[in-house]
XYZ file of C-alpha atoms in Angstrom:
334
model
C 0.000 0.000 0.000
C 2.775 2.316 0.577
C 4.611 1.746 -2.195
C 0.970 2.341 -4.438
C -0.043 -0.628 -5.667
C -3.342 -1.196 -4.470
C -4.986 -3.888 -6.561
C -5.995 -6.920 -4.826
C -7.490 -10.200 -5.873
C -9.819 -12.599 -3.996
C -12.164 -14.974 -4.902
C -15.768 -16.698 -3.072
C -13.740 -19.938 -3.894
C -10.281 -19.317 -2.482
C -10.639 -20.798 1.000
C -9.751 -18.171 3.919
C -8.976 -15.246 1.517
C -12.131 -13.476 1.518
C -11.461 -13.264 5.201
C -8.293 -12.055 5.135
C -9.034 -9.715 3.091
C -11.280 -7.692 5.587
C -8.716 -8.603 8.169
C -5.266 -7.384 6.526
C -6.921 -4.675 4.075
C -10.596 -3.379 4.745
C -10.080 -3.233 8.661
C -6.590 -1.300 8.003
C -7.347 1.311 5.157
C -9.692 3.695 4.173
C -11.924 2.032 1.433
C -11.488 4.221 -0.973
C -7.444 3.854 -0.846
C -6.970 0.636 -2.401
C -9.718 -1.664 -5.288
C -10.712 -5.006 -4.533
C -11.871 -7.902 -6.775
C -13.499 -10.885 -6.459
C -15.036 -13.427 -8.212
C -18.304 -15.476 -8.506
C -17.903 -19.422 -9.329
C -20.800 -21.224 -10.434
C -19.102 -23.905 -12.220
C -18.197 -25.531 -8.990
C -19.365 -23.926 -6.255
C -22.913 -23.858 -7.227
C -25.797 -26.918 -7.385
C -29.160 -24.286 -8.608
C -29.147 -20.082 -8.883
C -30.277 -19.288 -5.779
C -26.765 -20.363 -4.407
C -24.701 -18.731 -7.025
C -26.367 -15.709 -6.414
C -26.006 -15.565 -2.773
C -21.911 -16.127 -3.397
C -21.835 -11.841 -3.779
C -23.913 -11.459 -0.660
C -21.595 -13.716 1.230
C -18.732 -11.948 -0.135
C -19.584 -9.125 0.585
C -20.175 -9.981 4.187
C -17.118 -12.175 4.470
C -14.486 -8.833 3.014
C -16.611 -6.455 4.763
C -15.885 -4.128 2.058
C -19.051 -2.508 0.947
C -18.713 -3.037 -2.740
C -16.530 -4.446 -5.008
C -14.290 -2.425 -7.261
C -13.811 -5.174 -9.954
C -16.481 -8.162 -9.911
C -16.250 -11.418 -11.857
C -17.437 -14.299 -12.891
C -15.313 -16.996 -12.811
C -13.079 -19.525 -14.350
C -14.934 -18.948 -17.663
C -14.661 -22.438 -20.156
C -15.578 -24.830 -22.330
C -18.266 -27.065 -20.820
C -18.811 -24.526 -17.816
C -19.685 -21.405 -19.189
C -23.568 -22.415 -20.448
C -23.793 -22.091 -16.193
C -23.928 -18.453 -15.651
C -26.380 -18.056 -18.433
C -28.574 -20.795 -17.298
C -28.873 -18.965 -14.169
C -28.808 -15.719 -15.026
C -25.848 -14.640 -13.087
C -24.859 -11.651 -15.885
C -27.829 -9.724 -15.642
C -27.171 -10.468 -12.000
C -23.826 -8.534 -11.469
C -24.937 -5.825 -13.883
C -27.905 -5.289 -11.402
C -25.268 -5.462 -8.739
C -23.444 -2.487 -10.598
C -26.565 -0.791 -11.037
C -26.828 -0.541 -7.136
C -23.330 0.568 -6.647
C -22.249 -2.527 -5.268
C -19.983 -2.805 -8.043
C -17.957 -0.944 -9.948
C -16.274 -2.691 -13.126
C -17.728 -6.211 -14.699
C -15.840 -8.605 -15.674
C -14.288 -12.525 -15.989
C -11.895 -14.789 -15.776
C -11.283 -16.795 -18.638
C -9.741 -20.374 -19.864
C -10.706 -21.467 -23.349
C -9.343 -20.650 -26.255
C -10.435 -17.355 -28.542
C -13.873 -18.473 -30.373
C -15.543 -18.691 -27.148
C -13.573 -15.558 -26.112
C -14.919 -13.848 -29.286
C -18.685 -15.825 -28.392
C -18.943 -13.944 -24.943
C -17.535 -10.786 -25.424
C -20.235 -10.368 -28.543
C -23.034 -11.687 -26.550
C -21.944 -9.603 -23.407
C -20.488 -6.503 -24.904
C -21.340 -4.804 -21.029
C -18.175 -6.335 -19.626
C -15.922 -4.105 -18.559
C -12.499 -6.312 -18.478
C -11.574 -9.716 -18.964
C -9.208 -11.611 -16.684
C -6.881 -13.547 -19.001
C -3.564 -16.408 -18.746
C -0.388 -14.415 -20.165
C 2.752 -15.121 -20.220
C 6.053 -15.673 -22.108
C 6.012 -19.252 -22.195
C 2.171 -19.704 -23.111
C 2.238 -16.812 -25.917
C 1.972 -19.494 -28.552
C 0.692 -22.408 -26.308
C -2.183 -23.457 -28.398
C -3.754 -25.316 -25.429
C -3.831 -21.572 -23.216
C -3.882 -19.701 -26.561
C -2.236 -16.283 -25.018
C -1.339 -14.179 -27.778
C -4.633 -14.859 -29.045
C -7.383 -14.497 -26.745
C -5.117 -11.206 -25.997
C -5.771 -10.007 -29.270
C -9.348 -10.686 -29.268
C -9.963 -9.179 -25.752
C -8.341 -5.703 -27.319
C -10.132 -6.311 -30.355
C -13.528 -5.620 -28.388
C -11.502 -2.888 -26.568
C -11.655 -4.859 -23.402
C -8.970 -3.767 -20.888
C -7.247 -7.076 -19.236
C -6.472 -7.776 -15.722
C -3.302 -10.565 -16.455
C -3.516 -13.787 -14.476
C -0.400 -16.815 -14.334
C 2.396 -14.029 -15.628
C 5.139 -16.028 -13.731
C 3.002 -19.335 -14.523
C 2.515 -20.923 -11.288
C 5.802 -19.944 -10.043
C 7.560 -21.944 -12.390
C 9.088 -18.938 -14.562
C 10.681 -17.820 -11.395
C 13.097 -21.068 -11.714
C 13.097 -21.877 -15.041
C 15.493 -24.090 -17.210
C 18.886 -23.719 -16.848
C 19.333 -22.518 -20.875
C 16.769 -19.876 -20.043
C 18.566 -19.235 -16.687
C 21.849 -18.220 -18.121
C 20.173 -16.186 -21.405
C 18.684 -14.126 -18.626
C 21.820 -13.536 -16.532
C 24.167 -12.804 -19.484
C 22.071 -10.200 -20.396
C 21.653 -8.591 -16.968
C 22.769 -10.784 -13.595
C 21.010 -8.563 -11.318
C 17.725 -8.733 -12.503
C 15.129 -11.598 -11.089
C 13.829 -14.036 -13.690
C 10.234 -13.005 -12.209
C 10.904 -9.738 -13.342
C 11.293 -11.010 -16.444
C 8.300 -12.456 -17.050
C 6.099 -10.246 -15.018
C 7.587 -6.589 -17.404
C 6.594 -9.267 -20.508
C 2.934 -8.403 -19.509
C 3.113 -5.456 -17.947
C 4.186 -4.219 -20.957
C 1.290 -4.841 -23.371
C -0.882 -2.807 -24.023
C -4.740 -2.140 -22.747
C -3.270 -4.231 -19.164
C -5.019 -2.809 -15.739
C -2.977 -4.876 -13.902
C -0.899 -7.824 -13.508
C -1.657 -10.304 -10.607
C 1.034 -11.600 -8.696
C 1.110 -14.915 -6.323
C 3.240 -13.455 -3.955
C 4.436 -16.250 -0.920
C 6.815 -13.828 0.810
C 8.052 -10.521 1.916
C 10.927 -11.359 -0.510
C 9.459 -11.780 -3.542
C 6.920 -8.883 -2.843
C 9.935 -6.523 -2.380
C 11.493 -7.916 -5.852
C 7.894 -6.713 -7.044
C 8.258 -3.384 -5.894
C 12.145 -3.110 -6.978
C 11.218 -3.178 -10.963
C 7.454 -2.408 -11.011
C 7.544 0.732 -9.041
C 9.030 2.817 -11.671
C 7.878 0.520 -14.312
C 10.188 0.261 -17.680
C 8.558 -1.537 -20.430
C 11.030 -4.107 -22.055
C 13.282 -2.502 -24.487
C 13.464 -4.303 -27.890
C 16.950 -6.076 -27.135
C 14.893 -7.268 -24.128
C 11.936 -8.307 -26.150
C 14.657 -10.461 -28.391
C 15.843 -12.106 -25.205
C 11.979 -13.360 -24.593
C 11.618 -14.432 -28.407
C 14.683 -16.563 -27.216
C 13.766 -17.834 -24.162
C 10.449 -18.563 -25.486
C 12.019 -20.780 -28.623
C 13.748 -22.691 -25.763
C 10.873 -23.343 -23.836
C 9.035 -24.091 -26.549
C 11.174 -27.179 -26.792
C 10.700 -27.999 -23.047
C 9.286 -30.867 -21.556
C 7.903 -29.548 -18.097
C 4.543 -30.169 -17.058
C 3.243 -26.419 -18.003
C 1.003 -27.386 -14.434
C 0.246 -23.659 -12.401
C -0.624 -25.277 -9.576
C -4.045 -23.895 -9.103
C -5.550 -27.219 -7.233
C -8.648 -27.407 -8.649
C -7.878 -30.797 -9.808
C -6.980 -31.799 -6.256
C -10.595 -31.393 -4.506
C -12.425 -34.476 -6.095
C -9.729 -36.359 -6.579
C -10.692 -40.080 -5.124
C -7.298 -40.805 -4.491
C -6.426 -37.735 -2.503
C -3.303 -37.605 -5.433
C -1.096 -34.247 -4.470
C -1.030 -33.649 -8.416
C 0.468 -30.067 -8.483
C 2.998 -30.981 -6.071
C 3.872 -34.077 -8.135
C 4.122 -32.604 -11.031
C 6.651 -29.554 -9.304
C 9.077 -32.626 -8.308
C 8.544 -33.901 -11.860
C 9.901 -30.682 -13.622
C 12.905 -30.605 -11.635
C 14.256 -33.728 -13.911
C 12.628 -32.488 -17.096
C 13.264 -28.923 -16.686
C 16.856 -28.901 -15.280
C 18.201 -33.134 -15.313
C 17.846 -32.843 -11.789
C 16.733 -36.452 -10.860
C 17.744 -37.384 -7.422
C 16.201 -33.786 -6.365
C 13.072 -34.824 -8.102
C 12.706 -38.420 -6.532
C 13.649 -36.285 -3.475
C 11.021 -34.209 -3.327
C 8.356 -36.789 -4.864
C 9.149 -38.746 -1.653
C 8.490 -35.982 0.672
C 4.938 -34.792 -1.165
C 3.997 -38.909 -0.847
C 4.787 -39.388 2.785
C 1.100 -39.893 3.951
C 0.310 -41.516 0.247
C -1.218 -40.227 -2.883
C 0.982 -41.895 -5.228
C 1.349 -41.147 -8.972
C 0.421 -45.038 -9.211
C -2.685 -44.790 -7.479
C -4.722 -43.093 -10.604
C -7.604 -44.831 -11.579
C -7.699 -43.131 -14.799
C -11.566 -41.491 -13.871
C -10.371 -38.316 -15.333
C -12.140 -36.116 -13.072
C -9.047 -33.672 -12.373
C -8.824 -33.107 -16.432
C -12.700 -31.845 -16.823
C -12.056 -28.936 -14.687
C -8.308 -28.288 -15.159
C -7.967 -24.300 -16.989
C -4.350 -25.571 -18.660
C -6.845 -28.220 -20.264
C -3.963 -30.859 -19.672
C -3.564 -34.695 -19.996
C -3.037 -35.038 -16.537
C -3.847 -38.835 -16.216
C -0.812 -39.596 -18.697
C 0.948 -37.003 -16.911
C 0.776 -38.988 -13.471
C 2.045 -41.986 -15.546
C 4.634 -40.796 -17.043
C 5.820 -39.449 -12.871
C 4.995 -42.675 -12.012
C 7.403 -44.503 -14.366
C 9.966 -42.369 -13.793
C 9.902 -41.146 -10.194
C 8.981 -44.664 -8.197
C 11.208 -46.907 -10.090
């Protein structure tokens, strides 16, 4: 807050964080000092309208905030979507903004750029879209950056940018990419790298970031605060980077843990799939078995997939995570 950046980012599905919301922010600053969002989930969160709609009335009471700045719907994609229409959740909101109760409309998106292009002509009211960007997904035709970027300005949507460090994995990420990064400038964070990628597109309100620590906050602050969009050697450095990765094997997992809450198995798949990257991102085996040993003490092994496929209908990366777990299981409990 004293350093200015006062966007913050909640969601009705993020357990605790409504809550400590009104604890660390809305108790602690004058309302009008700082904009909140949240977001309303019907896809899982809600069995029939009357319990989608009462999400905003329990956020509201759980933040304590007295309106939300930014309000959206969330985790817009294929198979999901047809939800908020069914019950009636946009007219909804744009009541709720009618009231006052909220300022700016908008969602949070994972599909690819038809459906993008589909809701944005069928609900030309939204204010902003919340879209996946970064480096390393640009091109990724299963997150379809670049693209559902272009179509978002196309309808002269501003964007609020979600993932730009990807889970936490461009903060560490292959050793070719490391040393690209570090020949050009040493001092500079590979978070900051990825994180000035976004912030330097255009039409971008803001760029969320995951931050776990004072540390990383104060990296934030070192390079955001008097922002410098990357320079076109800089720009090069990213096509680079971005031609390595595009030859990577990782798991492009952001460990988001929706897949995690029906599992049957009680599987730790984010966590497996961080130990996992550690051999095919950097040849670092032993660290991998390593830490797929410590994620596995109380079970939940890679082995233990019945194949049901319930983590892959409501993953957002839209991945193969089934073959995934094989493929840790082969390799990581030999």
């Amino acid at each position: 807050m004293e350093a200015g950046f006062t966007y913050f980012d909640t969601a009705y599905v993020y357990t605790g964080s409504e809550a400590a919301t009104k604890k660390a922010l809305v108790e602690r600053y004058p309302r009008k000092s700082f904009t909140l969002a949240t977001k309303l989930n019907a896809m899982m969160m809600a069995p029939n309208e009357k319990a989608a709609k009462n999400q905003f009335y329990t956020s509201l009471e759980r933040t304590g905030a007295g309106y939300f700045d930014y309000y959206l719907l969330h985790a817009m994609m294929e198979g999901g979507y047809t939800k908020y229409d069914k019950f009636r959740l946009w007219d909804f909101v744009n009541e709720q903004k009618a009231k006052g109760l909220v300022k700016h409309m908008g969602f949070s998106f994972h599909a690819g750029p038809q459906l993008l292009d589909k809701l944005l002509r069928k609900h030309p009211e939204v204010d902003f879209v919340q879209l996946q960007i970064n480096y390393v997904d640009w091109e990724n035709p299963s997150v379809a950056a670049r693209a559902n970027y272009e179509v978002a300005r196309e309808h002269g949507k501003s964007i609020v940018v979600m993932e730009p460090v990807k889970g936490g994995s461009l903060a560490n990420p292959p050793a070719a990419v490391k040393k690209l990064f570090n020949e050009y400038h040493p001092d500079m964070s590979y978070a900051s790298w990825a994180v000035r990628f976004v912030a330097s597109l255009d039409g971008i309100i803001t760029v969320l970031s995951g931050m776990s620590n004072i540390d990383q906050m104060e990296d934030n602050l070192s390079y955001m605060k008097k922002f410098q969009p990357l320079n076109e050697e800089e720009q090069k450095i990213i096509q680079q980077a971005q031609r390595i990765l595009g030859n990577s094997s990782t798991i492009p997992c952001t460990a988001c843990h929706y897949c995690t809450e029906g599992c049957p198995k009680h599987i730790p798949i984010p966590e497996i799939f961080t130990a996992m990257n550690k051999q095919l991102g950097n040849g670092q085996m032993a660290e991998a078995v390593s830490d797929y040993q410590k994620v596995n003490v109380s079970g939940g092994l890679a082995s233990e997939c019945i194949d049901c496929k319930q983590c892959e209908h409501v993953c957002p990366q839209h991945l193969g995570i089934t073959g995934y777990l094989k493929q840790c299981a082969d390799k990581l409990e030999k």
